Coordinates of C-alpha atoms (C1' of nucleotides) in Angstrom, one line a residue:
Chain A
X11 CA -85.8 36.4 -41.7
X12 CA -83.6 33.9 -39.9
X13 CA -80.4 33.9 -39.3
X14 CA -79.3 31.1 -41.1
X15 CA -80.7 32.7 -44.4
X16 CA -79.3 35.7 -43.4
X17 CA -75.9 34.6 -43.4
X18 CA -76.5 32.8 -46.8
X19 CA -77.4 35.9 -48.3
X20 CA -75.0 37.4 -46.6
X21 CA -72.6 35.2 -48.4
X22 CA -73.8 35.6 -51.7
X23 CA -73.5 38.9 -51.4
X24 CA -70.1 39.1 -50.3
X25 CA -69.0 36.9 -53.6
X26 CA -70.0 39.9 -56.4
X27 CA -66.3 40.6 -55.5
X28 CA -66.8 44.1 -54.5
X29 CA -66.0 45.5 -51.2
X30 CA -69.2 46.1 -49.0
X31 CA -69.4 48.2 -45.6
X32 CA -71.0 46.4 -42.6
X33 CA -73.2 49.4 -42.2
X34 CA -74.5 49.3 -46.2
X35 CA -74.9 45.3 -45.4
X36 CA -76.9 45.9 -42.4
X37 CA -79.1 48.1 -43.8
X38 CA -79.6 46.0 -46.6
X39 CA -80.9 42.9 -44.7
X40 CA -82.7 45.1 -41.5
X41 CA -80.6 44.4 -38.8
X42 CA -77.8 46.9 -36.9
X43 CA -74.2 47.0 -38.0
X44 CA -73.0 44.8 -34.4
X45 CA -75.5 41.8 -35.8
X46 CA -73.4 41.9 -39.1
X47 CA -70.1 41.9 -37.7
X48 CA -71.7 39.1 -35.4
X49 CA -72.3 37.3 -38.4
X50 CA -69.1 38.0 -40.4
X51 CA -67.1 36.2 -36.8
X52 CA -69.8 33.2 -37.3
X53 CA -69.1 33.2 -41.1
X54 CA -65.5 33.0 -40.4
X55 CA -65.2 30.3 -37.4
X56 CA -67.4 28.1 -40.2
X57 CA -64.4 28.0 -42.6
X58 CA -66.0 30.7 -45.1
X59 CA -63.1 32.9 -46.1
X60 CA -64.0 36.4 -45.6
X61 CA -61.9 39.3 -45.4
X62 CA -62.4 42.4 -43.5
X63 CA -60.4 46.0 -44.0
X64 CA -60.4 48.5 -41.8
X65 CA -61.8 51.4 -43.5
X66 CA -62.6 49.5 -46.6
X67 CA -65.3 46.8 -46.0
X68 CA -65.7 42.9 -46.5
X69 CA -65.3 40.5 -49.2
X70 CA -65.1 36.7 -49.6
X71 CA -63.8 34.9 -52.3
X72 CA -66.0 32.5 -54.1
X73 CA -66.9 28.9 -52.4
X74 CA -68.8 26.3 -52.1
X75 CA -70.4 25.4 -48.7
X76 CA -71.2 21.7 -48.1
X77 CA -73.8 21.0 -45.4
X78 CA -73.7 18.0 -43.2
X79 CA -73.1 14.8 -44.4
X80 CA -73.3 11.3 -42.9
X81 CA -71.5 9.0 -44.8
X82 CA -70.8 5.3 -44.2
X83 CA -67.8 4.0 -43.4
X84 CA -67.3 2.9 -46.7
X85 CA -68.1 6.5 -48.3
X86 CA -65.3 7.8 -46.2
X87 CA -63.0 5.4 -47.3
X88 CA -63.8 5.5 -50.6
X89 CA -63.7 9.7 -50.4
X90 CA -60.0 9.2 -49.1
X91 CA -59.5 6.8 -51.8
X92 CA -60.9 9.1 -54.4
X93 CA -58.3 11.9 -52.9
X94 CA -55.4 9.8 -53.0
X95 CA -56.4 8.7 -56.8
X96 CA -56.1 12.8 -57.5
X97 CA -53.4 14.1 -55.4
X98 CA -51.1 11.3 -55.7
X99 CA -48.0 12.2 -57.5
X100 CA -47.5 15.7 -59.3
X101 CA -47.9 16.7 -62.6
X102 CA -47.8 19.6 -64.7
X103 CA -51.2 20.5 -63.0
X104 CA -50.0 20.9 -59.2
X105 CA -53.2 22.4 -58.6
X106 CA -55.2 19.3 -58.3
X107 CA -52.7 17.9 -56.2
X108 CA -52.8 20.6 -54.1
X109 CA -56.5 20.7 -53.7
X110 CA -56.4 17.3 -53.1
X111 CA -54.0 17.5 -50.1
X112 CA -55.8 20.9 -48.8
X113 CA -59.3 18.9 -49.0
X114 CA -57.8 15.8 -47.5
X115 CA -56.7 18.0 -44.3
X116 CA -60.0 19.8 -44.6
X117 CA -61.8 15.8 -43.9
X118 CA -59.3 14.5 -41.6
X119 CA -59.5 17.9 -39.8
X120 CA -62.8 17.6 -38.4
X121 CA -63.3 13.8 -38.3
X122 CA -62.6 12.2 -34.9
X123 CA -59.6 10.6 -33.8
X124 CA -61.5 6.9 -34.2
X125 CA -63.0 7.9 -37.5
X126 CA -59.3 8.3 -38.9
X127 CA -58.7 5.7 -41.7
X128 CA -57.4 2.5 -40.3
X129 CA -55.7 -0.6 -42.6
X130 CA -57.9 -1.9 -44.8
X131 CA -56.9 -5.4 -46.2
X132 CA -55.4 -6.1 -49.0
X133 CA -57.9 -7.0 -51.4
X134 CA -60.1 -3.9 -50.7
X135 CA -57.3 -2.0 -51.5
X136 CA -56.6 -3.7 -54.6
X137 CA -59.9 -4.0 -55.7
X138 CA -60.0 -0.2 -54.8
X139 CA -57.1 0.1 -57.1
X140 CA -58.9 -1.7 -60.1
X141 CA -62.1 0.0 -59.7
X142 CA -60.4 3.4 -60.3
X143 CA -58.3 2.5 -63.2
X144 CA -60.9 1.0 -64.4
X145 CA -62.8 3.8 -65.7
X146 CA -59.8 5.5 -66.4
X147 CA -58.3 3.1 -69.2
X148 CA -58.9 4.5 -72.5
X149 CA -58.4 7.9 -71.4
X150 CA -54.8 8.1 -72.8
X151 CA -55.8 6.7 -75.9
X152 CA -58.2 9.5 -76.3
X153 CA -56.0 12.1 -75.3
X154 CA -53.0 10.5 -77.3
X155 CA -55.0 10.6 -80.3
X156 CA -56.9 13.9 -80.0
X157 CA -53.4 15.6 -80.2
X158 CA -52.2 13.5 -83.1
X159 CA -55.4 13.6 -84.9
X160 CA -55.9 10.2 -85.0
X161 CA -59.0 8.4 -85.8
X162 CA -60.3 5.6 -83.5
X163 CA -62.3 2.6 -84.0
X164 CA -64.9 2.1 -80.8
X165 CA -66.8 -0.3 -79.4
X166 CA -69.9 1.1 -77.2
X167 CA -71.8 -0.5 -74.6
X168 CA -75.8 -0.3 -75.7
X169 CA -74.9 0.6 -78.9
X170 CA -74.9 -1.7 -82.0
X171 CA -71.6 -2.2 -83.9
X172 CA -68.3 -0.3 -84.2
X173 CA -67.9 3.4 -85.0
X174 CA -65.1 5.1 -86.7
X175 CA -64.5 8.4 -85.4
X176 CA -62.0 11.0 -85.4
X177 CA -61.9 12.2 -81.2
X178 CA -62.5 15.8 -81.2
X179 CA -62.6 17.2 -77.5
X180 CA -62.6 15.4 -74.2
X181 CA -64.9 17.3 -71.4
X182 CA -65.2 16.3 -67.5
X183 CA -68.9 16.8 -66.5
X184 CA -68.1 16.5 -62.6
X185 CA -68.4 12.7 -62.4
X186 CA -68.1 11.2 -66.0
X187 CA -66.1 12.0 -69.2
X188 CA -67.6 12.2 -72.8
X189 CA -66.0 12.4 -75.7
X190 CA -67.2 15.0 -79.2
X191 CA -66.4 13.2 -82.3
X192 CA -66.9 13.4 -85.7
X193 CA -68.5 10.0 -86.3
X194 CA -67.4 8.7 -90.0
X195 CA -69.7 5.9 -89.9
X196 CA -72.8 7.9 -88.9
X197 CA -71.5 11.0 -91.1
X198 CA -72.6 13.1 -88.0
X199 CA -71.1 14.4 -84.7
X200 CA -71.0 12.2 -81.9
X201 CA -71.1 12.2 -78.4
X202 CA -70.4 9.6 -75.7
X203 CA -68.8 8.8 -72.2
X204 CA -65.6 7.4 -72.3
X205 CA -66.2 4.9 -69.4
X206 CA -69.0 2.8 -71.8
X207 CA -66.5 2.3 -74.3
X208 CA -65.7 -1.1 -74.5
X209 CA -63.3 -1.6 -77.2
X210 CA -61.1 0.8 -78.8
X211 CA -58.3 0.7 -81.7
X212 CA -56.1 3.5 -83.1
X213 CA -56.3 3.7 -86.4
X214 CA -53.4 4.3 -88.7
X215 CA -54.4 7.1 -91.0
X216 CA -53.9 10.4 -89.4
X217 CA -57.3 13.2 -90.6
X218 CA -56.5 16.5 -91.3
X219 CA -59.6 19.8 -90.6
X220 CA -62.3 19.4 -93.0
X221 CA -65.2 22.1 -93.1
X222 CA -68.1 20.5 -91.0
X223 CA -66.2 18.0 -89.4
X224 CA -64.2 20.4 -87.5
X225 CA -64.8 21.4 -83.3
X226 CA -65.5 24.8 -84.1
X227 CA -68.6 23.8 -86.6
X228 CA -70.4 21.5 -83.9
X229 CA -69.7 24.3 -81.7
X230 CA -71.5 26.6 -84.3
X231 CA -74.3 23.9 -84.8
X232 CA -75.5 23.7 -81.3
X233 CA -75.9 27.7 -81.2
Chain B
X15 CA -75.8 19.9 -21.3
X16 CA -76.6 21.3 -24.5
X17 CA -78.6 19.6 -27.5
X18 CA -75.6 19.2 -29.8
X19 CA -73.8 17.1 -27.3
X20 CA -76.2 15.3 -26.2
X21 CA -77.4 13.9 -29.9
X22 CA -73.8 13.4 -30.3
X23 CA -73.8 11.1 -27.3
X24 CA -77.0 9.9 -28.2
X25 CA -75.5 8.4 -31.3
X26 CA -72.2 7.3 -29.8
X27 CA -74.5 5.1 -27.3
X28 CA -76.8 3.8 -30.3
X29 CA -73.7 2.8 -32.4
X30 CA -73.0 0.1 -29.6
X31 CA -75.3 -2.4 -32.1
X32 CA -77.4 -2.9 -29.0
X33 CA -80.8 -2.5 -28.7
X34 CA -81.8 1.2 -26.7
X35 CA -85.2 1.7 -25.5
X36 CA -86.2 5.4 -25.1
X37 CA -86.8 5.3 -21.6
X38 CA -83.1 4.0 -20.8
X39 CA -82.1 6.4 -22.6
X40 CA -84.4 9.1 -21.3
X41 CA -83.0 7.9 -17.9
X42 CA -79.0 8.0 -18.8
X43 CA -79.0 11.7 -20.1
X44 CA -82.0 12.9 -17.5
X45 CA -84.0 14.1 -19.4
X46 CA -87.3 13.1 -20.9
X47 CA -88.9 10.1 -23.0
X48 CA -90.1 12.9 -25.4
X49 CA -87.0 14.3 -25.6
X50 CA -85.4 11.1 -26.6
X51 CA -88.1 10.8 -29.4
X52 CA -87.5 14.3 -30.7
X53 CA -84.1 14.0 -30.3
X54 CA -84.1 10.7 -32.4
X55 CA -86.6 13.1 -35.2
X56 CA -83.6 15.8 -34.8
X57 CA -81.0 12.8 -35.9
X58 CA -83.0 11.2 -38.5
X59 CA -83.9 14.5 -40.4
X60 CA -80.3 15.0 -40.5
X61 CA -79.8 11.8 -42.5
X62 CA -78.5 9.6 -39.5
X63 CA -79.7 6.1 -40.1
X64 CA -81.2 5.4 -36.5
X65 CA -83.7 2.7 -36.8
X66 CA -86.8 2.9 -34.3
X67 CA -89.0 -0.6 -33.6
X68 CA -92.1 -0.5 -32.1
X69 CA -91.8 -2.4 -29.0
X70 CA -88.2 -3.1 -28.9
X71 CA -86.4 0.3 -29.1
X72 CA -83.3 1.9 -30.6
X73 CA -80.6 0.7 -32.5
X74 CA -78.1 2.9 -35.3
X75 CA -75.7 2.0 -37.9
X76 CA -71.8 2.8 -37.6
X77 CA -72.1 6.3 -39.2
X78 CA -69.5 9.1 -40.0
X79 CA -70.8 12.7 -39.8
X80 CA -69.0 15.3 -41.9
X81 CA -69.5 19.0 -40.3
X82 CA -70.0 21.9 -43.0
X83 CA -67.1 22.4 -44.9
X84 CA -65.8 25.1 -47.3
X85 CA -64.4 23.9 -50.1
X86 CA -63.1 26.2 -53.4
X87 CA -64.6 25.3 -56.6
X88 CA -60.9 23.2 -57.5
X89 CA -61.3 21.1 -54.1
X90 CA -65.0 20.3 -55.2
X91 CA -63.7 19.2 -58.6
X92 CA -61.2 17.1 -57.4
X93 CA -63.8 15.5 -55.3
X94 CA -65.7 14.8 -57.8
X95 CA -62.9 14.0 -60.1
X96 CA -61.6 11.4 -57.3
X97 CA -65.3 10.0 -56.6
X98 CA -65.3 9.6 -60.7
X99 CA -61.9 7.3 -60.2
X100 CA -63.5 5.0 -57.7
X101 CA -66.9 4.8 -58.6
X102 CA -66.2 3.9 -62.9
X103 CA -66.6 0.9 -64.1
X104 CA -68.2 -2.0 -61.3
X105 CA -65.6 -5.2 -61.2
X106 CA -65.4 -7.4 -58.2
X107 CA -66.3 -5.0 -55.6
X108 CA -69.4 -3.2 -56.3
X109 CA -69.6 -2.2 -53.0
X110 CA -67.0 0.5 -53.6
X111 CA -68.7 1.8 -56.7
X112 CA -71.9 2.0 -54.8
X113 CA -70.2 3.9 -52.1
X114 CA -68.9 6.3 -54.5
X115 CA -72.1 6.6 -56.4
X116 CA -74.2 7.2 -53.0
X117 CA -71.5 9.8 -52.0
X118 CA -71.8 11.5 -55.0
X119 CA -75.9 11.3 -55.0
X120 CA -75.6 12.9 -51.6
X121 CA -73.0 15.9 -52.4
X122 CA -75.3 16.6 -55.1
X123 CA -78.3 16.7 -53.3
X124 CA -77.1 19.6 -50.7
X125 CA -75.0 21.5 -53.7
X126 CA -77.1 24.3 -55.0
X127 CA -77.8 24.0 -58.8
X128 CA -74.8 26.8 -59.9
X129 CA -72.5 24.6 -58.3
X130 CA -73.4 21.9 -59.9
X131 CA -70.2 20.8 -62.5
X132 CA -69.5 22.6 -65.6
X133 CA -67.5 20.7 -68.8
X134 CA -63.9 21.6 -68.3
X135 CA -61.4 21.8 -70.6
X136 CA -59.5 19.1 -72.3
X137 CA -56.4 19.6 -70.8
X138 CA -57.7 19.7 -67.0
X139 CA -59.3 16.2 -67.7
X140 CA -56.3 15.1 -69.8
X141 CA -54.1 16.3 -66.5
X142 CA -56.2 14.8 -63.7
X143 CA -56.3 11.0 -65.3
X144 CA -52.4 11.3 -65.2
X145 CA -52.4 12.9 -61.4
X146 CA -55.0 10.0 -60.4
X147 CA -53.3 7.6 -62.5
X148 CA -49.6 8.2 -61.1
X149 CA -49.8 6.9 -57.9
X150 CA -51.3 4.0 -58.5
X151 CA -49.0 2.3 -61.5
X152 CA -47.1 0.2 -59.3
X153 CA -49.8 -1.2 -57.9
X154 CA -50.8 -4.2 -60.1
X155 CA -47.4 -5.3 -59.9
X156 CA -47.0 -5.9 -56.4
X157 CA -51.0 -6.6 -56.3
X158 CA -49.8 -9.5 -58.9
X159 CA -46.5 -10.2 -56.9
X160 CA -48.1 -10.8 -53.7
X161 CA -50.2 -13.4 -55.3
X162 CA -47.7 -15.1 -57.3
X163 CA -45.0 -14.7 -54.2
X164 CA -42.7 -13.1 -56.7
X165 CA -39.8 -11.0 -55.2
X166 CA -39.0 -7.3 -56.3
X167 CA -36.6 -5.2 -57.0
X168 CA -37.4 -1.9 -56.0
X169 CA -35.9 2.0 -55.7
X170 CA -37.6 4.3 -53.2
X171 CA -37.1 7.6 -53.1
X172 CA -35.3 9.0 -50.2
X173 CA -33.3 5.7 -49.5
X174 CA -29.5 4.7 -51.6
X175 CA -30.0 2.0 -53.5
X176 CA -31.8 -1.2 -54.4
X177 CA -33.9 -3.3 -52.4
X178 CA -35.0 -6.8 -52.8
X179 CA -38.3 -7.9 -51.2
X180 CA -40.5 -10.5 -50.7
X181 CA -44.0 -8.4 -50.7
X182 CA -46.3 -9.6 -48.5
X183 CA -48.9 -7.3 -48.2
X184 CA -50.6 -4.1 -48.9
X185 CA -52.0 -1.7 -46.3
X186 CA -54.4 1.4 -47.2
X187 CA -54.0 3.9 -44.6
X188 CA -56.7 6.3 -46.1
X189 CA -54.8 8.3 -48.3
X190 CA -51.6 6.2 -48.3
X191 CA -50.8 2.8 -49.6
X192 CA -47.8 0.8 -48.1
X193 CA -46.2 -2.2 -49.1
X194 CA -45.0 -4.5 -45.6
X195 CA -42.5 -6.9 -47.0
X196 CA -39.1 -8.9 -46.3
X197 CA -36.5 -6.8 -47.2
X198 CA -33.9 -9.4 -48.1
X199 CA -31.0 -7.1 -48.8
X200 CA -31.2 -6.0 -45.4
X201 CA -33.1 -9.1 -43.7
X202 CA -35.2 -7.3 -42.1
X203 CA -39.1 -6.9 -42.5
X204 CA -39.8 -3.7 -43.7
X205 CA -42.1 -1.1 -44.9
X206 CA -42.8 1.6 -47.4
X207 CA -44.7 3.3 -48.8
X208 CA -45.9 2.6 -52.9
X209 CA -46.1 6.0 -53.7
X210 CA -42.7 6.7 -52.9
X211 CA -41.7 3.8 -55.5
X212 CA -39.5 4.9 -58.3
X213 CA -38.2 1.8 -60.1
X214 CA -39.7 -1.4 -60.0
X215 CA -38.5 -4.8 -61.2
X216 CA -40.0 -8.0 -60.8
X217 CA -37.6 -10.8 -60.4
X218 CA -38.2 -14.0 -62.0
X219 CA -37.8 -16.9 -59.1
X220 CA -40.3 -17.0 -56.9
X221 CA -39.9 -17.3 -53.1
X222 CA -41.7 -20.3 -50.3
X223 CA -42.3 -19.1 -47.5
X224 CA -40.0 -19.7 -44.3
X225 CA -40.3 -19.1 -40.8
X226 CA -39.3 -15.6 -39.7
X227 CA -40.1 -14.6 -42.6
X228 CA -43.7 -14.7 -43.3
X229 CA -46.7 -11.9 -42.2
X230 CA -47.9 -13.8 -39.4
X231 CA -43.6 -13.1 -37.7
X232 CA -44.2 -10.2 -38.6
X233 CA -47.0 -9.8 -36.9
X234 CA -46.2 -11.7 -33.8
X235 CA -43.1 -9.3 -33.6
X236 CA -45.1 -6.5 -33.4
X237 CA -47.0 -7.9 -30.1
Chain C
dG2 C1' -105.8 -10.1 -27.9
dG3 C1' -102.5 -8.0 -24.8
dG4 C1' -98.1 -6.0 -23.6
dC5 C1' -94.7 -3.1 -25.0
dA6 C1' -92.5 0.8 -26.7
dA7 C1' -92.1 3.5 -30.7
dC8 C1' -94.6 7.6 -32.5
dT9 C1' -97.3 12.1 -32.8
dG10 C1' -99.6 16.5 -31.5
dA11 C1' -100.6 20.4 -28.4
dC12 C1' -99.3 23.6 -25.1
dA13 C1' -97.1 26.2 -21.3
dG14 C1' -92.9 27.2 -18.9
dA15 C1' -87.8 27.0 -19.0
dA16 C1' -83.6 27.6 -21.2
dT17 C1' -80.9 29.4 -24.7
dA18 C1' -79.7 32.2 -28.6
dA19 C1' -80.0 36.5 -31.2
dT20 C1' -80.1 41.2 -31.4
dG21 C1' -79.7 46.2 -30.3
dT22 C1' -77.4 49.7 -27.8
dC23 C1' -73.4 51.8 -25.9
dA24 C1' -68.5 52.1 -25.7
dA25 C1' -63.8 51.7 -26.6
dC26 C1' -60.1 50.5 -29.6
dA27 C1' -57.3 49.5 -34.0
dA28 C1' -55.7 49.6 -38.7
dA29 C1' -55.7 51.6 -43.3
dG30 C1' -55.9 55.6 -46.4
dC31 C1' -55.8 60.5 -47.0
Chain D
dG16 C1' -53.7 64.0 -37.4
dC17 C1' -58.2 62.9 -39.2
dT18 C1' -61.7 60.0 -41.2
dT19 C1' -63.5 55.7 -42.1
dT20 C1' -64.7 51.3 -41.0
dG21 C1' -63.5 47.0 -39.0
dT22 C1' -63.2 44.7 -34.2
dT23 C1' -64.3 43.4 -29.6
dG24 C1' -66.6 43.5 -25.1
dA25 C1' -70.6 44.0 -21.9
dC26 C1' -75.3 44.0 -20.9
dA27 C1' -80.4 44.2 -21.1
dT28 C1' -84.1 42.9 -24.0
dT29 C1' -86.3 40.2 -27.2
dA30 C1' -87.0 36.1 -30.1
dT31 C1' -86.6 31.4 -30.7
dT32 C1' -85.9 26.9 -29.4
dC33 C1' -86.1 23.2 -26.1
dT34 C1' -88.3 20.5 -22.8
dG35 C1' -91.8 18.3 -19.8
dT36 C1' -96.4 17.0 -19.3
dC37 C1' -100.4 14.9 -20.9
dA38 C1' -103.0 12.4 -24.1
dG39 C1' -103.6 9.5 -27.7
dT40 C1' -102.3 6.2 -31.9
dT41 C1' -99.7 2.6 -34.2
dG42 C1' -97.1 -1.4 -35.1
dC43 C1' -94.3 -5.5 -33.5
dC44 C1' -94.0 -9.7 -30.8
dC45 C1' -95.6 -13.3 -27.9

DNA sequence: GGGCAACTGACAGAATAATGTCAACAAAGC
DNA sequence: GCTTTGTTGACATTATTCTGTCAGTTGCCC
């Protein structure tokens, strides 16, 4: 075994959340106790946050380790834009903000002095500006009429005519946002990204829970 | 000298946009040709782009590399969430969309599957747009301004009272934007940053440039 | 075609890293 | 105070990687 798959285990071990002696870990994986703590020091000076107690044993809490990357200059701008976009003001979430600023100084960190973001003109800026609104535009709508129960009339890009639907849910997937609806047009739920909606009216009527129509009975359905 | 710093100098050498032959190389960091070829296997495997030409030699493309970094799971979701503000919706610089889209591609190509994003809820989405979102509103208007040489009236925080500017242009300092402009309350150039922005009023007349008063004085001052 | 220099494989010796052993010390909990 | 287990240092041994040498192939450019 090398080491380098030995410390991954290692690590995935450590994450169950329970406390685990050097000496049970060491056995575990075949080597002697002094390779383990070896490993926790390595596992520590690479940013992994583990936690040794005398007489108790280690744990780490849970993260995510990101190999390597080479990025383009325009990758690391854009990641600093992407950062700023997210941790700019605060809101009732601080949280994002805060990972935001802690990832930020994670980046800046370890990149060197002449990688450190210099002035960009003004149109990138701008245009960086646009680009990330862009995506971004309906999403009050959406969230506006979720909590007023609203229906909406969209527009969507690659599909054929407008829908009526009353928004049900909004869920992040990591890069994109969809929305669940209950699609009056089709008579059936409904499912698409936000960002390929390409026009989009509030309607006047407020709806109020109908039996099938409801969140909790697509949620049933897909069971 | 170990490996690690000599591929680092390696690639600080090759980022010159000059043409390297092997054997120069071989020759600058004594060691051998062979080396210099492995050592060019060792950077491309690691996804530098170095670019090898039979018969002419070396050459590499300005490149950023990113060390491993630990991130908690809310960092990586604000990285995605902030690579999902750049990178929707293409408009008059694809180039930034594409950046955000390649970064993306390669941070899910290292992340194990289980990292791989779940849906979050409603609220978490809901609460990043307006996090991403906030620092950004003023930005069409003195995007627009700077255009249309239209003055402002603008409250920062941290500073008594209003402000009247001529904004003449916006400066992205990787996770900052900032305005430089002609202050004309205090007739002075001056400089802030948008974020900081609370109140914002755009003034009907617009202004003509006059000498001592344009970018390019500022600029000179600054010499 | 001919020159040039990037590529690739094999193998032995050199350099480096990893590991085990031994030892001493330091906190935390009982 | 005693036990437990983390923490650190030193050193010899072992494992792994790195490197040079040699030998050959491939593709670009003139």
């Amino acid at each position: 075994m090398r080491k380098s798959d030995r410390l991954f285990a290692l690590l995935q071990r450590l994450k169950d959340g329970r406390l685990h002696t050097a000496e049970a870990l060491a056995e575990a994986f075949g080597v002697s106790v002094r390779t383990i703590y070896r490993d926790m020091g390595t596992l520590a000076a690479s940013g992994v946050p583990v936690t040794g107690t005398r007489g108790r044993g280690y744990a780490a809490e849970a993260s995510i380790t990101l190999p390597p990357l080479n990025l383009t200059e325009t990758e690391l701008e854009v990641l600093h834009l992407g950062l700023a976009a997210v941790g700019a003001g605060a809101g009732e979430l601080p949280e994002l903000a805060e990972a935001a600023e802690s990832l930020s100084a994670k980046i800046d960190a370890v990149l060197p002095e002449e990688a450190s973001p210099e002035p960009a003109s003004f149109g990138f800026a701008g245009a960086a500006y646009r680009e990330a609104a862009q995506g971004f535009r309906h999403m009050p709508v959406f969230r506006a009429a979720i909590r007023a129960r609203q229906k909406l009339r969209v527009t969507l890009k690659g599909r054929d005519g407008e829908q009526e639907i009353r928004p049900l849910e909004i869920d992040y997937w990591g890069r994109v946002w969809t929305c669940t609806a209950w699609n009056e047009t089709r008579g059936a739920f409904d499912h698409f990204r936000i960002d390929r909606v390409t026009q989009l009216t509030p309607l006047p009527g407020l709806f109020v829970d109908e039996p099938g129509k409801r969140l909790s009975d697509y949620r049933d359905r897909r069971r």
